[in-house]
Amino acid sequence: MHLPFTTTLPLILSLLTQEIQARDVPANIQTLYNNIKKAGSCTKVLKSGFYAKDDPPNTFSYCGDHIGEGVVYLQGTGGALADMDIDCDGLQNSPASDGRCGSSTDTQSHTSFEDTVKSYNKGVDGLDAYIHPYVVFGNVGSNPGFVNYDPRKDGVHELGLIAVVCGNGKMFYGIWGDENGDDGPRAVIGEASIGMATLCFGTVVNGNNGHDETDVLYLAFTGADAVPGKDGAKWNAKNAVEFEESLKGLGDKLVARIGGGSTTTTTLKTTTTTKSTTSTTTTTTTSTAPICTSCSWTGHCAGATCSSADDCDGDLVCTGGTCGGCTWVGHCLCATCSTGDDCADDLVCKSGKCANP
């Protein structure tokens, strides 16, 4: 639905005067991004046969090469990652809407987990694509030949945190908010709410114009501790900047468990100008490397498939076809923990991270 110009103009001006300095991509995430692209394709395929667009090739996969570090991600072949199509599903015609979703031809008023959002009793009945930067993850359908994948079987939880490395040096935090259905001719991947897309690429995106380059890395975190829940996010935020900022604490904690973590400074500066107010907020946080042993051989870390110990990084061993012998997805080396009972096999909990004894 296109709103009248007199209604959309103040909203557009408000968006244009939002100045956001994206989070610095932490060194461990930048290394992960570079190594995944360099590898060309993943070796531990959770499910394959997906399209980035409605046209071939169908060579994109959900990948588990780093599931031992608590993430599932998307990748194609030849170094391709994923693109970012625009999803406008969810609550419609809210004050945050600026009309850019009017060009979408397949908008629905519902998202997959809206009942859970409503149950939080935060004054919102579901997700708003303009306000909640969510990612469309997983594929569900019954049409002949449609490829299905449910991320929950690999430890990703509904409304769990997803870090998005936009491919242009920016990184933002979002949530798993919707699934790809079979309303189109093919099973596709690489889609996010217009709120997330605007954070990444600005107001040039709209309901029918996303980001076509396959350089976006979606990192979906596994485990119940990756879900912000009722009080871990500002579900009644007024805009995407405000909601994304509310995920910062959880996001920084989860990001630090990848690749052994690193000491990074994250800065998010937001200047929002509306008709009556102007506010500026600058937040700086520092995360410190965990005590667990880091992995230096991408694709051969804890949780990777193996035939012998020679296929595994460092001192990891091959047990049951898995490096590190980890049998509990999301609780392997470097996963967050409170006690040793939160860690798989013989791993112990040191400084909040599952580590070697």
Coordinates of C-alpha atoms in Angstrom, one line a residue, residues 80-308:
A80 CA 29.5 -16.9 -3.0
L81 CA 27.7 -16.3 0.3
A82 CA 24.1 -15.0 0.1
D83 CA 22.2 -12.0 -1.2
M84 CA 19.5 -10.0 0.6
D85 CA 16.0 -10.0 -0.8
I86 CA 13.5 -7.8 1.0
D87 CA 10.7 -9.2 3.2
C88 CA 7.8 -6.9 4.2
D89 CA 5.8 -9.5 6.0
G90 CA 4.3 -8.8 9.4
L91 CA 2.4 -5.9 10.9
Q92 CA 1.2 -3.5 8.2
N93 CA 0.8 0.2 8.0
S94 CA 2.4 1.1 11.3
P95 CA 3.8 4.6 12.0
A96 CA 7.2 3.3 11.0
S97 CA 6.1 2.5 7.5
D98 CA 7.4 4.9 4.8
G99 CA 5.7 3.3 1.8
R100 CA 8.8 1.5 0.4
C101 CA 7.1 -1.9 0.8
G102 CA 4.3 -0.8 -1.5
S103 CA 6.3 -2.2 -4.5
S104 CA 6.3 -5.7 -3.0
T105 CA 3.9 -8.1 -4.7
D106 CA 3.9 -10.9 -2.1
T107 CA 3.5 -9.2 1.3
Q108 CA 1.7 -11.1 4.0
S109 CA 0.4 -9.7 7.3
H110 CA 1.9 -12.6 9.3
T111 CA 5.3 -14.0 10.2
S112 CA 6.2 -17.4 11.4
F113 CA 6.7 -16.7 15.1
E114 CA 4.3 -13.9 15.8
D115 CA 2.4 -15.8 18.4
T116 CA 5.5 -15.9 20.6
V117 CA 6.1 -12.2 20.1
K118 CA 2.5 -11.5 21.1
S119 CA 2.9 -13.7 24.2
Y120 CA 5.7 -11.4 25.5
N121 CA 3.0 -8.8 26.3
K122 CA 5.1 -5.9 25.2
G123 CA 2.3 -4.1 23.4
V124 CA 3.1 -5.5 19.9
D125 CA 1.1 -8.3 18.2
G126 CA 4.0 -9.5 16.0
L127 CA 7.0 -8.4 14.0
D128 CA 7.1 -5.2 12.0
A129 CA 9.4 -5.4 9.0
Y130 CA 10.4 -1.7 9.4
I131 CA 11.1 -1.9 13.1
H132 CA 12.4 -5.4 13.7
P133 CA 15.5 -6.3 11.7
Y134 CA 14.8 -10.0 11.2
V135 CA 16.2 -12.6 8.9
V136 CA 14.2 -15.1 6.8
F137 CA 15.8 -18.5 7.6
G138 CA 14.7 -22.0 6.8
N139 CA 12.4 -23.3 4.1
V140 CA 9.1 -24.9 4.5
G141 CA 6.7 -26.0 1.8
S142 CA 4.8 -29.0 0.3
N143 CA 5.0 -28.3 -3.5
P144 CA 6.6 -31.1 -5.5
G145 CA 10.3 -30.7 -5.7
F146 CA 10.4 -28.0 -3.0
V147 CA 13.5 -28.4 -0.7
N148 CA 12.7 -28.1 3.0
Y149 CA 15.1 -27.2 5.8
D150 CA 14.2 -26.6 9.5
P151 CA 17.1 -24.9 11.3
R152 CA 15.7 -26.1 14.6
K153 CA 16.9 -29.5 13.9
D154 CA 20.5 -28.1 14.1
G155 CA 20.0 -26.1 17.2
V156 CA 18.8 -22.7 15.9
H157 CA 15.8 -21.5 18.0
E158 CA 12.9 -19.4 17.0
L159 CA 13.5 -15.6 17.4
G160 CA 17.2 -16.4 18.1
L161 CA 19.9 -13.9 17.3
I162 CA 21.4 -13.7 13.9
A163 CA 24.5 -11.6 13.1
V164 CA 24.5 -10.1 9.6
V165 CA 27.8 -9.1 7.9
C166 CA 26.4 -7.0 5.1
G167 CA 29.4 -7.4 2.8
N168 CA 30.2 -3.6 2.8
G169 CA 32.1 -3.6 6.1
K170 CA 29.0 -3.3 8.2
M171 CA 27.6 -5.7 10.8
F172 CA 24.2 -5.7 12.5
Y173 CA 22.3 -7.9 14.9
G174 CA 18.9 -9.2 14.1
I175 CA 16.6 -12.2 14.9
W176 CA 15.3 -15.2 13.1
G177 CA 11.8 -13.9 12.4
D178 CA 10.3 -15.7 9.4
E179 CA 10.7 -18.7 7.0
N180 CA 10.8 -19.0 3.3
G181 CA 7.6 -20.6 2.0
D182 CA 6.7 -22.3 -1.3
D183 CA 4.6 -19.4 -2.6
G184 CA 7.3 -18.9 -5.3
P185 CA 8.5 -21.4 -7.9
R186 CA 11.7 -22.4 -6.1
A187 CA 13.2 -22.8 -2.6
V188 CA 15.3 -19.6 -2.1
I189 CA 17.6 -18.3 0.6
G190 CA 19.0 -14.8 1.4
E191 CA 16.1 -12.6 2.7
A192 CA 15.7 -10.1 5.5
S193 CA 13.2 -7.5 6.7
I194 CA 13.3 -4.1 5.1
G195 CA 14.5 -2.8 8.5
M196 CA 17.6 -5.0 8.4
A197 CA 18.2 -4.2 4.7
T198 CA 17.9 -0.4 5.4
L199 CA 20.5 -0.7 8.2
C200 CA 22.8 -2.5 5.8
F201 CA 22.3 -0.6 2.5
G202 CA 20.2 2.5 3.2
T203 CA 16.8 3.6 1.9
V204 CA 17.7 2.6 -1.7
V205 CA 16.1 -0.8 -0.9
N206 CA 12.4 -1.3 -1.2
G207 CA 9.9 -4.1 -1.4
N208 CA 11.0 -5.0 -4.9
N209 CA 14.6 -3.9 -4.9
G210 CA 17.1 -5.6 -2.6
H211 CA 20.9 -6.4 -2.6
D212 CA 21.7 -8.7 -5.4
E213 CA 25.4 -9.4 -4.7
T214 CA 26.0 -12.7 -2.9
D215 CA 28.4 -11.2 -0.3
V216 CA 26.2 -11.2 2.8
L217 CA 27.1 -13.6 5.6
Y218 CA 24.2 -14.6 7.9
L219 CA 25.3 -16.2 11.1
A220 CA 22.5 -17.9 13.0
F221 CA 23.5 -18.8 16.5
T222 CA 22.5 -22.1 18.1
G223 CA 21.3 -22.8 21.6
A224 CA 18.6 -21.5 23.9
D225 CA 21.1 -18.8 25.2
A226 CA 20.9 -17.2 21.7
V227 CA 17.3 -16.2 22.2
P228 CA 16.8 -12.7 23.7
G229 CA 13.3 -13.7 25.0
K230 CA 10.7 -11.5 26.6
D231 CA 13.0 -9.0 28.3
G232 CA 16.2 -9.3 26.3
A233 CA 15.2 -7.1 23.4
K234 CA 13.1 -3.9 23.1
W235 CA 10.1 -5.5 21.2
N236 CA 8.1 -2.2 21.4
A237 CA 10.9 -0.2 19.8
K238 CA 9.9 2.7 17.5
N239 CA 12.5 2.0 14.7
A240 CA 15.1 -0.6 13.6
V241 CA 18.0 1.3 15.1
E242 CA 16.4 1.2 18.5
F243 CA 15.6 -2.5 18.3
E244 CA 19.0 -3.5 16.9
E245 CA 20.7 -1.6 19.7
S246 CA 18.8 -3.5 22.3
L247 CA 20.4 -6.8 21.0
K248 CA 23.9 -5.5 21.5
G249 CA 24.7 -7.1 24.8
L250 CA 23.6 -10.6 23.7
G251 CA 25.1 -10.2 20.2
D252 CA 28.5 -9.2 21.5
K253 CA 28.5 -12.2 23.9
L254 CA 27.6 -14.7 21.2
V255 CA 30.0 -13.2 18.6
A256 CA 32.9 -13.6 21.1
R257 CA 32.5 -17.4 21.1
I258 CA 33.4 -17.7 17.5
G259 CA 37.0 -18.7 16.6
G260 CA 38.1 -18.2 20.2
G261 CA 37.0 -14.6 20.2
S262 CA 39.1 -11.4 20.1
T263 CA 39.4 -8.1 21.9
T264 CA 37.3 -5.7 19.8
T265 CA 35.7 -2.3 20.3
T266 CA 32.2 -2.0 19.0
T267 CA 30.8 1.5 18.4
L268 CA 27.2 2.3 17.4
K269 CA 26.4 5.9 16.9
T270 CA 22.8 7.0 16.2
T271 CA 21.6 10.5 15.5
T272 CA 17.8 10.5 15.0
T273 CA 16.0 13.7 14.0
T274 CA 12.2 13.8 14.1
K275 CA 9.8 16.7 13.8
S276 CA 10.2 17.7 17.5
T277 CA 13.3 16.0 18.9
T278 CA 17.0 15.3 18.1
S279 CA 19.0 12.8 20.1
T280 CA 22.5 11.3 19.9
T281 CA 23.7 8.2 21.5
T282 CA 27.2 6.7 21.4
T283 CA 27.8 3.3 22.9
T284 CA 31.2 1.6 23.2
T285 CA 31.7 -1.9 24.5
T286 CA 34.7 -4.2 24.7
S287 CA 34.7 -8.0 24.6
T288 CA 37.6 -10.1 25.7
A289 CA 38.9 -13.3 24.3
P290 CA 37.6 -16.4 26.0
I291 CA 39.8 -18.9 27.7
C292 CA 38.9 -21.8 25.4
T293 CA 41.3 -23.0 22.7
S294 CA 40.8 -21.2 19.4
C295 CA 40.7 -22.9 16.0
S296 CA 43.1 -21.9 13.3
W297 CA 42.1 -24.3 10.6
T298 CA 38.7 -23.2 9.2
G299 CA 36.4 -26.1 8.4
H300 CA 38.3 -28.4 10.7
C301 CA 37.3 -27.0 14.1
A302 CA 35.3 -28.7 16.9
G303 CA 32.1 -30.2 15.4
A304 CA 33.5 -30.6 11.8
T305 CA 33.3 -34.0 10.1
C306 CA 36.4 -36.1 10.0
S307 CA 37.9 -39.5 9.1
S308 CA 40.9 -39.3 11.4

